[in-house]
Backbone as ProteinMPNN parsed JSONL, in Angstrom:
{"seq_chain_A": "XXXXXXXXXXXXXXXXXXXXXXXXXXXXXXXXXXXXXXXXXXXXXXXXXXXXXXXXXXXXXXXXXXXXXXXXXXXXXXXXXXXXXXXXXXXXXXXXXXXXXXXXXXXXXXXXXXXXXXXXXXXXXXXXXXXXXXXXXXXXXXXXXXXXXXXXXXXXXXXXXXXXXXXXXXXXXXXXXXXXXXXXXXXXXXXXXXXXXXXXXX", "coords_chain_A": {"N_chain_A": [[0.789, -1.202, 0.0], [1.939, 1.251, 0.701], [3.791, 1.981, -1.348], [2.034, 2.042, -3.524], [0.429, 4.154, -2.736], [2.005, 6.349, -3.226], [1.794, 6.685, -5.933], [-0.886, 7.04, -6.2], [-1.728, 9.652, -5.768], [-1.453, 10.855, -8.187], [-3.072, 9.58, -9.919], [-6.176, 8.521, -11.392], [-7.352, 6.25, -10.475], [-6.176, 3.684, -8.394], [-4.728, 0.503, -7.962], [-3.58, -2.447, -6.285], [-1.82, -5.562, -6.031], [-1.093, -8.457, -4.026], [0.367, -11.295, -2.382], [0.525, -11.496, 0.297], [-1.577, -11.596, 2.767], [-1.839, -10.439, 5.296], [-0.347, -8.1, 5.062], [-1.897, -6.839, 3.156], [-4.248, -6.374, 4.596], [-3.338, -4.52, 6.498], [-2.62, -2.511, 4.727], [-5.074, -1.802, 3.55], [-6.326, -0.628, 5.715], [-4.736, 1.615, 6.161], [-4.738, 2.926, 3.699], [-7.435, 3.581, 2.427], [-8.39, 4.495, 0.001], [-7.251, 3.077, -2.01], [-7.442, 0.244, -4.101], [-6.854, -2.876, -2.973], [-5.85, -6.135, -3.528], [-5.821, -9.646, -2.946], [-3.795, -11.586, -4.779], [-2.008, -13.279, -7.441], [0.599, -12.362, -9.737], [0.544, -14.039, -11.837], [-2.036, -14.515, -12.397], [-3.992, -12.121, -12.761], [-6.608, -10.37, -11.282], [-8.179, -8.552, -12.932], [-9.861, -6.852, -15.608], [-9.146, -7.054, -19.187], [-7.017, -4.516, -20.455], [-7.29, -2.71, -18.308], [-5.582, -0.851, -17.093], [-3.517, 2.063, -17.478], [-0.981, 2.329, -16.654], [1.425, 0.245, -15.185], [3.171, -0.817, -12.369], [5.821, -2.821, -11.694], [7.632, -3.791, -9.465], [10.565, -5.023, -8.078], [9.7, -7.713, -8.073], [9.812, -9.684, -10.08], [12.12, -11.238, -9.652], [11.399, -13.018, -7.711], [9.703, -14.827, -8.789], [8.965, -18.115, -9.956], [11.035, -19.511, -12.503], [9.744, -20.747, -14.666], [7.345, -19.455, -14.781], [7.712, -16.874, -15.557], [7.357, -15.749, -18.215], [4.586, -16.049, -18.536], [3.657, -14.345, -16.527], [4.527, -11.832, -17.439], [2.978, -11.737, -19.745], [0.456, -11.548, -18.543], [0.647, -9.036, -17.296], [0.737, -7.422, -19.566], [-1.779, -7.994, -20.617], [-3.634, -6.756, -18.86], [-3.117, -4.152, -19.368], [-3.65, -1.139, -21.227], [-3.262, -0.506, -24.766], [-0.256, 1.086, -25.581], [0.178, 1.784, -22.996], [2.118, 2.313, -19.958], [4.794, 0.489, -18.608], [6.544, 0.081, -15.648], [9.329, -1.369, -14.555], [11.346, -2.836, -12.101], [14.232, -4.596, -11.02], [16.675, -6.779, -9.472], [20.009, -6.447, -10.746], [22.43, -8.195, -12.694], [25.173, -7.39, -11.924], [28.519, -6.322, -11.007], [28.648, -6.867, -8.222], [26.566, -8.637, -7.626], [26.583, -11.043, -6.283], [26.909, -10.622, -3.578], [24.505, -9.987, -2.53], [22.341, -9.992, 0.19], [19.969, -11.454, 0.104], [20.57, -13.489, -1.558], [21.954, -15.326, -0.119], [20.755, -17.688, 0.961], [20.235, -19.124, -1.39], [22.85, -19.518, -2.358], [23.879, -21.182, -0.316], [22.187, -23.43, -0.509], [22.808, -24.274, -3.093], [25.511, -24.93, -2.754], [25.283, -27.014, -0.881], [23.949, -28.858, -2.467], [25.902, -29.429, -4.428], [27.845, -30.615, -2.825], [26.538, -32.941, -2.241], [26.604, -34.105, -4.644], [24.751, -33.281, -6.485], [24.066, -31.249, -9.07], [22.128, -28.942, -9.151], [20.16, -26.438, -10.67], [19.24, -23.463, -9.186], [16.885, -20.922, -8.981], [16.409, -18.987, -6.974], [16.936, -15.835, -5.457], [17.014, -14.03, -7.978], [19.389, -12.224, -10.007], [19.186, -10.283, -12.855], [20.465, -9.879, -16.208], [20.547, -7.201, -18.631], [19.942, -8.139, -21.18], [18.406, -10.458, -20.705], [16.082, -9.354, -19.584], [15.221, -7.744, -21.677], [14.652, -9.736, -23.572], [12.486, -10.987, -22.344], [10.578, -8.921, -22.312], [10.319, -7.641, -24.886], [8.619, -9.014, -26.802], [6.073, -8.103, -26.099], [6.314, -5.464, -25.353], [7.737, -2.207, -25.942], [10.914, -1.098, -25.268], [11.674, 1.896, -23.677], [13.147, 3.406, -21.913], [16.025, 3.003, -19.906], [17.643, 2.391, -16.864], [20.473, 1.754, -14.831], [21.192, 1.618, -11.765], [23.092, 1.836, -8.638], [25.697, -0.082, -6.985], [27.918, -1.139, -5.043], [27.585, -0.107, -2.48], [24.909, -0.298, -1.706], [24.278, -3.185, -1.284], [26.154, -3.615, 0.799], [25.236, -1.884, 2.779], [22.797, -3.083, 3.256], [23.602, -5.534, 4.367], [24.78, -4.432, 6.63], [22.545, -3.455, 7.985], [21.507, -5.857, 8.763], [23.084, -6.738, 10.822], [23.782, -8.709, 13.742], [22.055, -9.091, 16.971], [20.611, -6.773, 17.144], [22.251, -4.697, 16.496], [22.569, -3.649, 13.92], [20.248, -2.201, 13.616], [20.437, -0.016, 15.221], [19.729, 3.33, 16.22], [21.761, 5.162, 15.691], [23.052, 4.09, 13.546], [21.234, 3.443, 11.471], [20.607, 5.785, 9.859], [23.015, 6.002, 8.487], [23.127, 3.658, 6.933], [20.978, 4.214, 5.206], [21.886, 6.531, 3.897], [24.053, 5.465, 2.521], [22.741, 3.703, 0.76], [21.129, 5.514, -0.69], [23.092, 7.149, -1.874], [24.382, 5.293, -3.5], [22.354, 4.565, -5.272], [21.948, 6.867, -6.661], [23.476, 7.118, -8.87], [24.341, 6.155, -12.21], [25.464, 2.982, -13.225], [25.838, 1.272, -15.3], [26.787, -1.772, -16.908], [27.913, -2.82, -14.628], [26.147, -2.47, -12.595], [23.953, -2.82, -9.709], [21.217, -2.841, -9.678], [18.275, -2.673, -11.801], [16.271, -0.664, -13.822], [13.52, -0.426, -15.899], [11.598, 1.273, -18.249], [8.82, 0.771, -20.193], [6.771, 0.591, -23.161], [3.531, -0.549, -23.842], [2.841, -2.704, -26.516]], "CA_chain_A": [[0.0, 0.0, 0.0], [2.76, 2.457, 0.816], [4.287, 2.358, -2.671], [0.879, 2.389, -4.353], [-0.081, 5.464, -2.331], [2.834, 7.377, -3.844], [1.269, 6.892, -7.285], [-2.318, 7.331, -6.145], [-1.955, 11.099, -5.813], [-1.418, 11.314, -9.579], [-3.868, 8.646, -10.723], [-7.623, 8.545, -11.166], [-7.678, 5.048, -9.715], [-4.967, 2.904, -8.12], [-4.957, -0.835, -7.415], [-2.371, -3.22, -6.047], [-2.017, -6.971, -5.681], [-0.039, -9.062, -3.209], [-0.016, -12.583, -1.805], [0.62, -11.358, 1.751], [-2.889, -11.107, 3.198], [-1.669, -9.571, 6.461], [0.08, -6.798, 4.549], [-3.059, -6.236, 2.487], [-5.152, -5.891, 5.64], [-2.754, -3.282, 7.008], [-2.679, -1.518, 3.667], [-6.457, -1.312, 3.389], [-6.628, 0.247, 6.849], [-3.987, 2.868, 6.021], [-4.987, 3.583, 2.415], [-8.764, 3.123, 1.986], [-8.669, 4.962, -1.359], [-6.562, 2.196, -2.961], [-7.984, -1.112, -4.205], [-5.805, -3.86, -2.701], [-6.444, -7.444, -3.774], [-4.944, -10.812, -2.797], [-3.696, -12.253, -6.079], [-0.683, -13.493, -8.012], [0.745, -11.738, -11.055], [0.288, -15.064, -12.846], [-3.478, -14.484, -12.668], [-4.391, -10.815, -12.232], [-8.079, -10.354, -11.309], [-8.731, -7.348, -13.545], [-10.216, -7.046, -17.016], [-8.193, -6.628, -20.208], [-6.915, -3.086, -20.685], [-7.773, -1.949, -17.151], [-4.613, 0.115, -16.571], [-2.617, 2.742, -18.415], [0.37, 2.223, -16.092], [1.641, -0.853, -14.242], [4.475, -0.813, -11.697], [6.2, -4.205, -11.376], [8.89, -3.435, -8.817], [11.203, -6.018, -7.206], [8.803, -8.874, -8.03], [10.204, -10.705, -11.055], [13.173, -12.113, -9.119], [10.801, -13.991, -6.788], [8.782, -15.682, -9.55], [9.608, -19.285, -10.561], [11.467, -19.23, -13.872], [8.782, -21.238, -15.646], [6.154, -18.593, -14.788], [8.079, -15.499, -15.901], [6.716, -15.297, -19.455], [3.155, -15.946, -18.275], [3.405, -13.139, -15.724], [4.661, -10.679, -18.336], [1.775, -11.747, -20.582], [-0.653, -11.052, -17.724], [0.815, -7.594, -17.158], [0.319, -6.793, -20.839], [-3.225, -8.186, -20.803], [-4.424, -5.79, -18.094], [-2.72, -2.807, -19.771], [-4.144, -0.662, -22.512], [-2.214, -0.314, -25.759], [0.459, 2.333, -25.358], [0.355, 1.992, -21.564], [3.5, 2.343, -19.465], [5.25, -0.483, -17.613], [7.752, 0.428, -14.904], [9.834, -2.625, -13.983], [12.662, -2.829, -11.467], [14.656, -5.919, -10.571], [18.122, -6.82, -9.269], [20.806, -6.578, -11.964], [23.582, -9.09, -12.557], [26.377, -6.582, -12.066], [29.766, -6.767, -10.385], [28.5, -7.345, -6.847], [25.301, -9.345, -7.44], [26.783, -12.227, -5.446], [26.876, -10.317, -2.143], [23.123, -9.693, -2.138], [21.962, -10.826, 1.338], [18.866, -12.351, -0.228], [21.121, -14.616, -2.312], [22.693, -16.21, 0.78], [20.095, -18.994, 1.038], [20.449, -19.815, -2.666], [24.248, -19.957, -2.388], [24.045, -22.301, 0.611], [21.495, -24.597, -1.062], [23.588, -24.737, -4.243], [26.716, -25.571, -2.225], [24.875, -28.289, -0.3], [23.651, -29.754, -3.581], [27.162, -29.873, -5.03], [28.495, -31.54, -1.891], [25.823, -34.223, -2.351], [26.749, -34.585, -6.012], [23.618, -32.833, -7.299], [24.301, -29.925, -9.627], [20.786, -28.463, -9.448], [20.07, -24.992, -10.862], [18.225, -22.826, -8.35], [16.711, -19.511, -9.319], [16.597, -18.184, -5.783], [16.686, -14.407, -5.612], [17.833, -13.879, -9.179], [19.8, -10.958, -10.599], [19.059, -10.411, -14.307], [21.174, -8.915, -17.045], [19.628, -6.438, -19.467], [19.513, -8.983, -22.294], [17.329, -11.329, -20.253], [14.877, -8.553, -19.415], [14.778, -7.362, -23.024], [14.062, -10.921, -24.197], [11.18, -11.193, -21.728], [9.633, -7.839, -22.535], [10.133, -7.113, -26.237], [7.452, -9.502, -27.557], [4.859, -7.398, -25.698], [6.592, -4.078, -24.988], [8.862, -1.48, -26.517], [11.728, -0.492, -24.21], [11.861, 3.307, -23.994], [14.131, 4.016, -21.014], [16.729, 2.018, -19.07], [18.616, 2.877, -15.894], [21.114, 0.702, -14.034], [21.81, 2.289, -10.623], [23.635, 1.009, -7.56], [26.919, -0.839, -7.271], [28.34, -1.958, -3.908], [27.169, 0.452, -1.193], [23.58, -0.792, -1.336], [24.327, -4.483, -0.593], [26.893, -3.505, 2.058], [24.331, -1.269, 3.757], [21.797, -4.11, 3.582], [24.257, -6.419, 5.326], [24.938, -3.682, 7.867], [21.247, -3.433, 8.663], [21.241, -7.208, 9.274], [24.017, -7.108, 11.892], [23.034, -9.393, 14.812], [21.833, -8.518, 18.31], [20.006, -5.452, 17.02], [23.265, -3.673, 16.244], [22.31, -3.015, 12.631], [19.075, -1.328, 13.693], [20.666, 1.068, 16.176], [19.391, 4.644, 15.642], [22.95, 5.872, 15.217], [23.535, 3.461, 12.322], [20.252, 3.365, 10.382], [20.776, 6.864, 8.869], [24.194, 5.703, 7.672], [22.743, 2.67, 5.91], [20.124, 4.881, 4.223], [22.73, 7.422, 3.099], [24.826, 4.619, 1.611], [21.835, 3.231, -0.291], [20.734, 6.652, -1.529], [24.254, 7.559, -2.665], [24.64, 4.257, -4.505], [21.281, 4.541, -6.271], [21.87, 8.153, -7.342], [24.391, 7.112, -10.012], [24.247, 5.105, -13.218], [26.682, 2.158, -13.186], [25.927, 0.448, -16.495], [26.828, -3.231, -16.777], [28.373, -3.18, -13.284], [25.13, -2.046, -11.63], [23.294, -3.769, -8.798], [19.771, -2.853, -9.928], [17.869, -2.347, -13.155], [14.936, -0.076, -13.984], [13.116, -0.329, -17.299], [10.282, 1.832, -18.593], [8.457, 0.193, -21.481], [5.445, 0.932, -23.67], [2.805, -1.732, -24.298], [2.619, -2.736, -27.965]], "C_chain_A": [[0.829, 1.263, 0.0], [3.275, 2.92, -0.542], [3.14, 2.775, -3.576], [0.366, 3.779, -4.018], [0.725, 6.594, -2.956], [2.357, 7.691, -5.255], [-0.176, 7.368, -7.264], [-2.625, 8.814, -6.262], [-2.023, 11.62, -7.237], [-2.244, 10.42, -10.498], [-5.348, 8.78, -10.398], [-8.061, 7.367, -10.311], [-6.413, 4.22, -9.582], [-5.346, 1.576, -7.49], [-3.616, -1.52, -7.217], [-2.717, -4.655, -5.705], [-0.826, -7.475, -4.889], [-0.56, -10.4, -2.711], [-0.02, -12.551, -0.288], [-0.679, -10.746, 2.274], [-2.796, -10.186, 4.42], [-1.257, -8.171, 6.023], [-1.076, -6.076, 3.864], [-4.038, -5.658, 3.501], [-4.642, -4.578, 6.228], [-2.861, -2.158, 5.984], [-4.067, -0.937, 3.478], [-6.833, -0.356, 4.514], [-5.951, 1.606, 6.685], [-4.367, 3.648, 4.773], [-6.338, 3.131, 1.848], [-9.121, 3.545, 0.568], [-8.025, 4.09, -2.429], [-7.193, 0.811, -2.929], [-6.844, -2.109, -4.043], [-6.418, -5.253, -2.705], [-5.403, -8.54, -3.567], [-4.933, -11.581, -4.111], [-2.233, -12.404, -6.459], [-0.612, -12.791, -9.36], [0.601, -12.754, -12.186], [-1.187, -15.114, -13.222], [-4.047, -13.22, -12.027], [-5.904, -10.646, -12.377], [-8.681, -9.034, -11.794], [-8.934, -7.594, -15.04], [-9.098, -6.584, -17.944], [-8.207, -5.104, -20.324], [-7.36, -2.206, -19.533], [-6.862, -0.789, -16.751], [-3.817, 0.781, -17.683], [-1.18, 2.781, -17.891], [0.406, 1.07, -15.091], [3.059, -0.742, -13.683], [4.748, -2.238, -11.206], [7.589, -4.134, -10.752], [9.355, -4.501, -7.829], [10.29, -7.225, -6.986], [9.339, -10.011, -8.888], [11.19, -11.709, -10.475], [12.645, -13.174, -8.164], [9.918, -15.017, -7.499], [9.526, -16.905, -10.084], [9.884, -19.053, -12.042], [10.425, -19.639, -14.907], [7.523, -20.378, -15.736], [6.451, -17.171, -15.274], [7.332, -14.982, -17.131], [5.222, -15.117, -19.249], [2.801, -14.712, -17.478], [3.531, -11.874, -16.575], [3.452, -10.588, -19.258], [0.571, -11.191, -19.823], [-0.555, -9.544, -17.518], [0.341, -6.879, -18.415], [-1.19, -6.894, -21.024], [-4.033, -7.111, -20.092], [-4.063, -4.346, -18.43], [-3.367, -2.424, -21.092], [-2.964, -0.497, -23.476], [-1.579, 1.055, -25.568], [0.672, 2.662, -23.892], [1.811, 1.842, -21.149], [3.733, 1.262, -18.409], [6.527, 0.043, -16.975], [8.197, -0.831, -14.167], [11.193, -2.384, -13.348], [12.959, -4.234, -10.964], [16.158, -5.884, -10.302], [18.864, -7.098, -10.582], [22.06, -7.406, -11.694], [24.877, -8.319, -12.83], [27.54, -7.158, -11.286], [29.552, -7.43, -9.028], [27.153, -8.023, -6.581], [25.423, -10.428, -6.379], [26.802, -11.921, -3.951], [25.488, -9.849, -1.686], [22.752, -10.575, -0.946], [20.86, -11.828, 1.028], [19.311, -13.534, -1.089], [21.768, -15.645, -1.402], [22.083, -17.604, 0.839], [20.322, -19.803, -0.234], [21.874, -20.334, -2.762], [24.449, -21.194, -1.509], [23.374, -23.57, 0.075], [22.246, -25.16, -2.26], [24.842, -25.474, -3.788], [26.384, -26.932, -1.639], [24.574, -29.31, -1.389], [24.914, -30.289, -4.233], [27.882, -30.874, -4.135], [27.84, -32.916, -1.918], [25.907, -34.808, -3.75], [25.594, -34.205, -6.916], [23.871, -31.408, -7.78], [22.965, -29.348, -10.099], [20.799, -26.949, -9.59], [18.925, -24.441, -10.03], [18.103, -21.369, -8.749], [16.997, -18.632, -8.118], [16.162, -16.746, -6.0], [17.551, -13.949, -6.776], [18.177, -12.43, -9.489], [19.851, -11.157, -12.111], [20.024, -9.48, -15.025], [20.16, -8.282, -18.001], [19.098, -7.273, -20.625], [18.363, -9.898, -21.918], [16.011, -10.572, -20.119], [14.328, -8.129, -20.773], [14.103, -8.539, -23.719], [12.672, -11.211, -23.647], [10.149, -10.168, -22.192], [9.321, -7.539, -23.998], [9.011, -7.762, -27.055], [6.175, -8.707, -27.272], [5.054, -5.898, -25.501], [7.753, -3.513, -25.802], [9.625, -0.816, -25.377], [12.015, 0.961, -24.58], [12.854, 4.003, -23.071], [14.711, 2.939, -20.106], [17.682, 2.75, -18.136], [19.176, 1.694, -15.124], [21.88, 1.354, -12.887], [22.38, 1.295, -9.608], [24.872, 0.247, -7.984], [27.272, -1.713, -6.082], [27.849, -1.414, -2.564], [25.816, -0.091, -0.745], [23.649, -2.167, -0.66], [25.102, -4.438, 0.722], [26.016, -2.896, 3.151], [23.259, -2.26, 4.19], [22.371, -5.09, 4.606], [24.444, -5.721, 6.669], [23.651, -3.643, 8.677], [20.934, -4.782, 9.318], [22.211, -7.644, 10.377], [23.251, -7.654, 13.098], [22.91, -8.577, 16.095], [21.269, -7.091, 18.263], [20.976, -4.336, 16.709], [22.946, -2.904, 14.962], [21.156, -2.041, 12.647], [19.238, -0.19, 14.696], [20.386, 2.423, 15.519], [20.594, 5.408, 15.107], [23.444, 5.33, 13.873], [22.534, 3.495, 11.171], [20.335, 4.548, 9.405], [21.978, 6.637, 7.957], [23.849, 4.724, 6.575], [21.922, 3.355, 4.814], [20.93, 5.806, 3.321], [23.561, 6.631, 2.094], [23.971, 4.148, 0.446], [21.467, 4.36, -1.25], [21.886, 7.098, -2.43], [24.512, 6.576, -3.798], [23.612, 4.312, -5.637], [21.136, 5.864, -7.009], [22.729, 8.2, -8.595], [24.124, 5.916, -10.915], [25.567, 4.326, -13.242], [26.771, 1.18, -14.354], [25.944, -1.041, -16.189], [27.257, -3.689, -15.388], [27.295, -3.013, -12.227], [24.503, -3.191, -10.852], [21.797, -3.878, -9.062], [19.49, -2.371, -11.343], [16.467, -1.782, -13.147], [14.656, 0.072, -15.471], [11.744, 0.314, -17.38], [9.971, 1.38, -20.015], [7.03, 0.565, -21.846], [4.786, -0.319, -24.228], [2.522, -1.637, -25.803], [1.128, -2.917, -28.26]], "O_chain_A": [[0.459, 2.248, -0.638], [3.209, 4.108, -0.86], [3.256, 3.753, -4.315], [-0.082, 4.508, -4.904], [0.193, 7.678, -3.192], [2.495, 8.82, -5.726], [-0.635, 8.022, -8.201], [-3.667, 9.194, -6.797], [-2.577, 12.691, -7.486], [-2.124, 10.501, -11.72], [-5.723, 9.111, -9.273], [-9.008, 7.463, -9.53], [-5.661, 4.069, -10.544], [-6.184, 1.525, -6.59], [-2.639, -1.208, -7.898], [-3.782, -4.931, -5.155], [0.297, -6.996, -5.049], [-1.769, -10.617, -2.626], [-0.515, -13.481, 0.349], [-0.862, -9.529, 2.229], [-3.591, -9.256, 4.557], [-1.756, -7.177, 6.549], [-1.216, -4.858, 3.978], [-4.593, -4.58, 3.291], [-5.412, -3.639, 6.431], [-3.152, -1.012, 6.324], [-4.226, 0.266, 3.272], [-7.566, 0.609, 4.298], [-6.532, 2.635, 7.031], [-4.328, 4.879, 4.77], [-6.371, 2.371, 0.881], [-10.063, 3.006, -0.013], [-8.222, 4.325, -3.621], [-7.449, 0.266, -1.856], [-5.958, -2.176, -4.895], [-7.378, -5.524, -1.983], [-4.247, -8.389, -3.961], [-5.945, -12.16, -4.507], [-1.347, -11.762, -5.893], [-1.624, -12.638, -10.045], [0.542, -12.379, -13.356], [-1.549, -15.689, -14.249], [-4.524, -13.249, -10.893], [-6.43, -10.766, -13.484], [-9.571, -8.471, -11.157], [-8.265, -8.432, -15.646], [-8.217, -5.824, -17.543], [-9.267, -4.478, -20.295], [-7.768, -1.066, -19.754], [-7.328, 0.165, -16.129], [-3.486, 0.158, -18.692], [-0.27, 3.215, -18.597], [-0.484, 0.942, -14.25], [4.024, -0.592, -14.433], [3.993, -2.783, -10.401], [8.594, -4.383, -11.417], [8.65, -4.841, -6.879], [10.128, -7.697, -5.861], [9.322, -11.169, -8.472], [11.109, -12.901, -10.771], [13.356, -14.125, -7.839], [9.441, -15.966, -6.877], [10.625, -16.754, -10.619], [9.063, -18.469, -12.75], [10.246, -18.953, -15.914], [6.721, -20.546, -16.655], [5.538, -16.355, -15.39], [6.742, -13.902, -17.093], [4.644, -14.142, -19.729], [1.764, -14.092, -17.716], [2.727, -10.951, -16.442], [2.954, -9.494, -19.527], [-0.236, -10.452, -20.387], [-1.569, -8.847, -17.562], [-0.361, -5.87, -18.347], [-1.812, -5.964, -21.538], [-5.01, -6.604, -20.644], [-4.627, -3.415, -17.855], [-3.6, -3.267, -21.959], [-1.816, -0.366, -23.051], [-2.276, 2.058, -25.412], [1.269, 3.686, -23.563], [2.631, 1.31, -21.896], [2.975, 1.138, -17.447], [7.475, 0.406, -17.671], [7.512, -1.299, -13.258], [12.084, -1.804, -13.968], [12.062, -4.963, -10.539], [16.853, -5.032, -10.856], [18.406, -7.879, -11.416], [22.663, -7.329, -10.624], [25.572, -8.558, -13.818], [27.547, -8.341, -10.944], [30.193, -8.433, -8.715], [26.652, -7.994, -5.457], [24.465, -10.698, -5.655], [26.721, -12.838, -3.134], [25.336, -9.367, -0.564], [22.839, -11.798, -1.053], [20.814, -12.913, 1.607], [18.54, -14.464, -1.326], [22.102, -16.738, -1.859], [22.806, -18.598, 0.773], [20.568, -21.008, -0.179], [22.093, -21.464, -3.198], [25.117, -22.144, -1.918], [23.93, -24.662, 0.193], [22.318, -26.377, -2.433], [25.201, -26.509, -4.35], [27.11, -27.9, -1.865], [24.905, -30.488, -1.252], [24.991, -31.474, -4.558], [28.455, -31.853, -4.614], [28.488, -33.929, -1.656], [25.352, -35.873, -4.019], [25.466, -34.753, -8.011], [23.886, -30.471, -6.981], [22.703, -29.275, -11.3], [21.368, -26.246, -8.755], [17.784, -24.889, -10.148], [19.105, -20.66, -8.845], [17.735, -17.651, -8.217], [15.148, -16.479, -6.646], [18.691, -13.528, -6.581], [17.373, -11.524, -9.268], [20.487, -12.093, -12.593], [20.362, -8.414, -14.51], [19.045, -8.782, -18.153], [17.938, -7.134, -21.013], [17.443, -10.099, -22.712], [14.953, -11.08, -20.491], [13.117, -8.151, -20.995], [13.086, -8.357, -24.388], [11.781, -11.63, -24.387], [8.991, -10.506, -22.436], [8.18, -7.215, -24.327], [8.482, -7.102, -27.949], [5.286, -8.647, -28.122], [4.084, -5.141, -25.484], [8.621, -4.244, -26.28], [9.045, -0.053, -24.604], [12.537, 1.237, -25.66], [13.355, 5.077, -23.404], [13.99, 2.077, -19.601], [18.436, 3.623, -18.564], [18.454, 0.751, -14.802], [23.077, 1.617, -13.011], [22.175, 0.086, -9.71], [25.08, -0.035, -9.164], [26.969, -2.906, -6.088], [27.709, -2.176, -1.607], [25.595, -0.32, 0.445], [23.125, -2.316, 0.444], [24.751, -5.146, 1.666], [26.046, -3.334, 4.3], [22.858, -2.277, 5.354], [21.711, -5.433, 5.587], [24.288, -6.339, 7.722], [23.668, -3.781, 9.9], [20.194, -4.848, 10.299], [22.167, -8.792, 10.819], [22.193, -7.13, 13.447], [23.552, -7.542, 16.277], [21.427, -6.311, 19.203], [20.593, -3.167, 16.659], [23.039, -1.677, 14.919], [21.077, -1.152, 11.798], [18.277, 0.521, 14.988], [20.771, 2.637, 14.369], [20.465, 6.208, 14.18], [24.163, 6.017, 13.147], [22.937, 3.569, 10.01], [20.148, 4.337, 8.207], [21.961, 7.034, 6.792], [24.225, 4.921, 5.419], [22.142, 3.107, 3.628], [20.689, 5.863, 2.116], [23.754, 7.064, 0.959], [24.401, 4.181, -0.707], [21.49, 4.185, -2.468], [21.681, 7.39, -3.608], [24.823, 6.977, -4.92], [23.951, 4.13, -6.806], [20.289, 5.981, -7.894], [22.723, 9.2, -9.313], [23.742, 4.835, -10.467], [26.647, 4.917, -13.276], [27.679, 0.35, -14.398], [25.21, -1.516, -15.323], [26.994, -4.83, -15.008], [27.508, -3.381, -11.072], [24.519, -4.349, -11.269], [21.175, -4.883, -8.718], [20.334, -1.754, -11.993], [15.568, -2.356, -12.533], [15.464, 0.632, -16.211], [10.83, -0.069, -16.65], [10.769, 1.587, -20.929], [6.192, 0.82, -20.981], [5.399, -1.063, -24.993], [2.029, -0.621, -26.293], [0.731, -2.968, -29.424]]}, "name": "protein", "num_of_chains": 1, "seq": "XXXXXXXXXXXXXXXXXXXXXXXXXXXXXXXXXXXXXXXXXXXXXXXXXXXXXXXXXXXXXXXXXXXXXXXXXXXXXXXXXXXXXXXXXXXXXXXXXXXXXXXXXXXXXXXXXXXXXXXXXXXXXXXXXXXXXXXXXXXXXXXXXXXXXXXXXXXXXXXXXXXXXXXXXXXXXXXXXXXXXXXXXXXXXXXXXXXXXXXXXX"}
């Protein structure tokens, strides 16, 4: 709800979907002017052409690989022709491997190798621009690309996760935020940690 509310001020109507029902309940209480629905992006409960803008931010990396194309198709279905898609996702840049959310995937992959099983795990995936272009271009025209962040963002994330509540100390949390903001204020190209694409529905 919080992110949707930022767009709601400039939209005639705003809706959001999530699988976290507890978060939706909190969101409905805080933002009664926004339509919040429990749903997956693999099956969006809105009619064809319902939206002129869709924000798909930090979601793709959590979707099973076999459902990625279907989810992009669903996004296009609920958008009107010429509508705007804003997509952000982790980018496979220089420091993708220190993403804290990749730790579980790294450990599971290592355990698999030790057992003699070389199983590919998507985990919390970082994409390169070519992969995103391949996913989007059948349905969308890419009109703007930014690749911000490099190393300060993941380091600040790890800092926030320091044990015993150290990372959340009031004296440190502004530092983590300043590091993240500084990192995301610059374009880093192929080395970047994150990727933002603005695309137009065909």
